[in-house]
Each structure stands twice: as structure tokens, then as C-alpha cells.
Amino acid sequence: MQKRQIVMYGGAFNPPLNSHFSLAEQIVNENKQVEKVVFVPVNRLYQKTGLISNEHRYQMLKAVCDKNEKFEVSTIEIDNARPLYTIETLQKLQEEYPNYEIAFMIRK
């Protein structure tokens, strides 16, 4: 039996694009063990110029994620006082979802 999975989808989402959500839908539809995709926007302190506020990016993601029961948005990174390394975010997600295998999605 395959373990249930949650896929972490990290990024700036500055702004969130239809392609972000299309890719997440494809992941869920093509992988039956994936129960949800958790979007994790980076903290504004992340070394990337031009990032709009954490709250604005979160609200834009949430507006779309609220329409899909397989999507969720996490504040793990934006609530932190410093930018997190990916491994730290994955560890925090694993603590939040101990009965799931956490997968990390990378988009080029």
C-alpha cells in the first residue's frame, strides 16, 4: 500500500499564476496517492527583489485554494522571523502532517 502524500509547492507566487494551479491540478490528478498540494509562499525577507507583501500573496493564493479541496496555502514561511531553508520548511510540514509522506515539487 502506498503512503498518502502531501506535495509542498514552494515559490514566490508574485503573483500566483494560472500555470501554478494547472500544474498542481495535474499533480493531484495523475498521482492518486497525493491527497493535497500545499502552496508555501516564501517570506518577503527572501532575497528576491520586488516581492509584494506576504499578506497580499497569501490572500491571492487563498482565494484560489479555497475553491479546490485538494489545495491549501501555508503560512509556515511567511510567519517566520527569517527566511527558512527548504529542508526546514519540509520538516515543519512533516510535523504538521505526521501521517503523510511529504513530497517537494520543483518548477523550472
PDB file of C-alpha atoms in Angstrom:
ATOM      1  CA  MET A   1       0.000   0.000   0.000  1.00  0.00           C
ATOM      2  CA  GLN A   2       1.332   3.416  -0.974  1.00  0.00           C
ATOM      3  CA  LYS A   3       1.618   6.005   1.746  1.00  0.00           C
ATOM      4  CA  ARG A   4      -0.607   9.043   1.433  1.00  0.00           C
ATOM      5  CA  GLN A   5       1.241  12.103   0.196  1.00  0.00           C
ATOM      6  CA  ILE A   6       1.093  15.843   0.518  1.00  0.00           C
ATOM      7  CA  VAL A   7       3.014  17.830  -2.067  1.00  0.00           C
ATOM      8  CA  MET A   8       4.692  21.036  -0.974  1.00  0.00           C
ATOM      9  CA  TYR A   9       4.704  23.639  -3.719  1.00  0.00           C
ATOM     10  CA  GLY A  10       7.022  26.449  -2.704  1.00  0.00           C
ATOM     11  CA  GLY A  11       7.690  29.676  -4.501  1.00  0.00           C
ATOM     12  CA  ALA A  12       7.382  33.439  -4.520  1.00  0.00           C
ATOM     13  CA  PHE A  13       3.910  33.378  -6.133  1.00  0.00           C
ATOM     14  CA  ASN A  14       4.477  37.006  -7.043  1.00  0.00           C
ATOM     15  CA  PRO A  15       1.769  36.849  -8.331  1.00  0.00           C
ATOM     16  CA  PRO A  16       0.226  33.367  -8.373  1.00  0.00           C
ATOM     17  CA  LEU A  17      -0.408  32.369 -11.975  1.00  0.00           C
ATOM     18  CA  ASN A  18      -2.889  30.042 -13.636  1.00  0.00           C
ATOM     19  CA  SER A  19       0.085  27.857 -14.576  1.00  0.00           C
ATOM     20  CA  HIS A  20       0.875  27.325 -10.860  1.00  0.00           C
ATOM     21  CA  PHE A  21      -2.619  25.970 -10.266  1.00  0.00           C
ATOM     22  CA  SER A  22      -2.742  23.973 -13.505  1.00  0.00           C
ATOM     23  CA  LEU A  23       0.464  22.187 -12.561  1.00  0.00           C
ATOM     24  CA  ALA A  24      -0.873  21.473  -9.061  1.00  0.00           C
ATOM     25  CA  GLU A  25      -4.092  20.064 -10.537  1.00  0.00           C
ATOM     26  CA  GLN A  26      -2.077  17.855 -12.863  1.00  0.00           C
ATOM     27  CA  ILE A  27      -0.031  16.515  -9.922  1.00  0.00           C
ATOM     28  CA  VAL A  28      -3.193  15.661  -7.969  1.00  0.00           C
ATOM     29  CA  ASN A  29      -4.990  14.140 -10.970  1.00  0.00           C
ATOM     30  CA  GLU A  30      -2.070  11.976 -12.103  1.00  0.00           C
ATOM     31  CA  ASN A  31      -0.964  10.722  -8.681  1.00  0.00           C
ATOM     32  CA  LYS A  32      -3.731   9.065  -6.686  1.00  0.00           C
ATOM     33  CA  GLN A  33      -1.627   8.895  -3.510  1.00  0.00           C
ATOM     34  CA  VAL A  34      -1.444  12.720  -3.447  1.00  0.00           C
ATOM     35  CA  GLU A  35      -4.205  13.982  -1.196  1.00  0.00           C
ATOM     36  CA  LYS A  36      -3.382  17.668  -1.396  1.00  0.00           C
ATOM     37  CA  VAL A  37      -0.968  20.281  -2.640  1.00  0.00           C
ATOM     38  CA  VAL A  38       0.176  22.810  -0.054  1.00  0.00           C
ATOM     39  CA  PHE A  39       1.316  26.110  -1.539  1.00  0.00           C
ATOM     40  CA  VAL A  40       4.083  27.671   0.569  1.00  0.00           C
ATOM     41  CA  PRO A  41       4.878  31.267  -0.384  1.00  0.00           C
ATOM     42  CA  VAL A  42       8.344  32.487   0.577  1.00  0.00           C
ATOM     43  CA  ASN A  43       8.811  35.129   3.243  1.00  0.00           C
ATOM     44  CA  ARG A  44       9.185  38.699   1.973  1.00  0.00           C
ATOM     45  CA  LEU A  45      12.618  38.651   3.634  1.00  0.00           C
ATOM     46  CA  TYR A  46      13.713  36.123   0.984  1.00  0.00           C
ATOM     47  CA  GLN A  47      16.472  37.536  -1.206  1.00  0.00           C
ATOM     48  CA  LYS A  48      14.324  38.359  -4.195  1.00  0.00           C
ATOM     49  CA  THR A  49      13.639  41.901  -5.277  1.00  0.00           C
ATOM     50  CA  GLY A  50      10.158  43.184  -5.989  1.00  0.00           C
ATOM     51  CA  LEU A  51       8.193  40.818  -3.746  1.00  0.00           C
ATOM     52  CA  ILE A  52       4.806  42.190  -2.793  1.00  0.00           C
ATOM     53  CA  SER A  53       3.689  41.837   0.817  1.00  0.00           C
ATOM     54  CA  ASN A  54       3.390  38.421   2.447  1.00  0.00           C
ATOM     55  CA  GLU A  55      -0.269  39.054   3.253  1.00  0.00           C
ATOM     56  CA  HIS A  56      -1.187  40.055  -0.302  1.00  0.00           C
ATOM     57  CA  ARG A  57       0.471  36.989  -1.855  1.00  0.00           C
ATOM     58  CA  TYR A  58      -1.138  34.766   0.800  1.00  0.00           C
ATOM     59  CA  GLN A  59      -4.608  36.209   0.133  1.00  0.00           C
ATOM     60  CA  MET A  60      -4.235  35.771  -3.642  1.00  0.00           C
ATOM     61  CA  LEU A  61      -3.271  32.112  -3.159  1.00  0.00           C
ATOM     62  CA  LYS A  62      -6.025  31.550  -0.612  1.00  0.00           C
ATOM     63  CA  ALA A  63      -8.686  32.965  -2.951  1.00  0.00           C
ATOM     64  CA  VAL A  64      -7.940  30.181  -5.438  1.00  0.00           C
ATOM     65  CA  CYS A  65      -7.139  27.422  -2.938  1.00  0.00           C
ATOM     66  CA  ASP A  66     -10.474  27.945  -1.172  1.00  0.00           C
ATOM     67  CA  LYS A  67     -12.163  26.782  -4.392  1.00  0.00           C
ATOM     68  CA  ASN A  68     -10.336  23.442  -4.519  1.00  0.00           C
ATOM     69  CA  GLU A  69     -10.493  20.985  -1.618  1.00  0.00           C
ATOM     70  CA  LYS A  70      -7.171  19.488  -2.728  1.00  0.00           C
ATOM     71  CA  PHE A  71      -5.322  22.812  -2.403  1.00  0.00           C
ATOM     72  CA  GLU A  72      -4.166  24.545   0.737  1.00  0.00           C
ATOM     73  CA  VAL A  73      -1.965  27.528   1.458  1.00  0.00           C
ATOM     74  CA  SER A  74       0.502  27.509   4.344  1.00  0.00           C
ATOM     75  CA  THR A  75       1.985  30.409   6.277  1.00  0.00           C
ATOM     76  CA  ILE A  76       4.940  28.362   7.541  1.00  0.00           C
ATOM     77  CA  GLU A  77       7.493  30.553   5.784  1.00  0.00           C
ATOM     78  CA  ILE A  78       5.764  33.926   5.861  1.00  0.00           C
ATOM     79  CA  ASP A  79       5.116  33.654   9.613  1.00  0.00           C
ATOM     80  CA  ASN A  80       8.777  33.041  10.352  1.00  0.00           C
ATOM     81  CA  ALA A  81      11.088  35.841  11.503  1.00  0.00           C
ATOM     82  CA  ARG A  82      13.710  34.787   8.951  1.00  0.00           C
ATOM     83  CA  PRO A  83      13.724  33.036   5.590  1.00  0.00           C
ATOM     84  CA  LEU A  84      13.691  29.266   6.027  1.00  0.00           C
ATOM     85  CA  TYR A  85      15.800  26.761   4.187  1.00  0.00           C
ATOM     86  CA  THR A  86      13.721  24.293   2.183  1.00  0.00           C
ATOM     87  CA  ILE A  87      14.691  21.430   4.492  1.00  0.00           C
ATOM     88  CA  GLU A  88      13.363  23.401   7.477  1.00  0.00           C
ATOM     89  CA  THR A  89      10.050  24.007   5.732  1.00  0.00           C
ATOM     90  CA  LEU A  90       9.776  20.326   4.828  1.00  0.00           C
ATOM     91  CA  GLN A  91      10.489  19.347   8.446  1.00  0.00           C
ATOM     92  CA  LYS A  92       7.814  21.743   9.721  1.00  0.00           C
ATOM     93  CA  LEU A  93       5.295  20.339   7.226  1.00  0.00           C
ATOM     94  CA  GLN A  94       6.169  16.805   8.302  1.00  0.00           C
ATOM     95  CA  GLU A  95       5.484  17.802  11.924  1.00  0.00           C
ATOM     96  CA  GLU A  96       2.141  19.269  10.863  1.00  0.00           C
ATOM     97  CA  TYR A  97       1.214  16.156   8.849  1.00  0.00           C
ATOM     98  CA  PRO A  98       2.913  13.225  10.638  1.00  0.00           C
ATOM     99  CA  ASN A  99       0.807  10.555   8.886  1.00  0.00           C
ATOM    100  CA  TYR A 100       1.773  11.659   5.405  1.00  0.00           C
ATOM    101  CA  GLU A 101       4.793  11.407   3.199  1.00  0.00           C
ATOM    102  CA  ILE A 102       5.819  14.928   2.176  1.00  0.00           C
ATOM    103  CA  ALA A 103       6.916  15.447  -1.418  1.00  0.00           C
ATOM    104  CA  PHE A 104       8.502  18.618  -2.773  1.00  0.00           C
ATOM    105  CA  MET A 105       7.530  19.970  -6.179  1.00  0.00           C
ATOM    106  CA  ILE A 106      10.059  21.945  -8.169  1.00  0.00           C
ATOM    107  CA  ARG A 107       9.024  24.024 -11.159  1.00  0.00           C
ATOM    108  CA  LYS A 108      11.562  25.332 -13.613  1.00  0.00           C
TER     109      LYS A 108
END
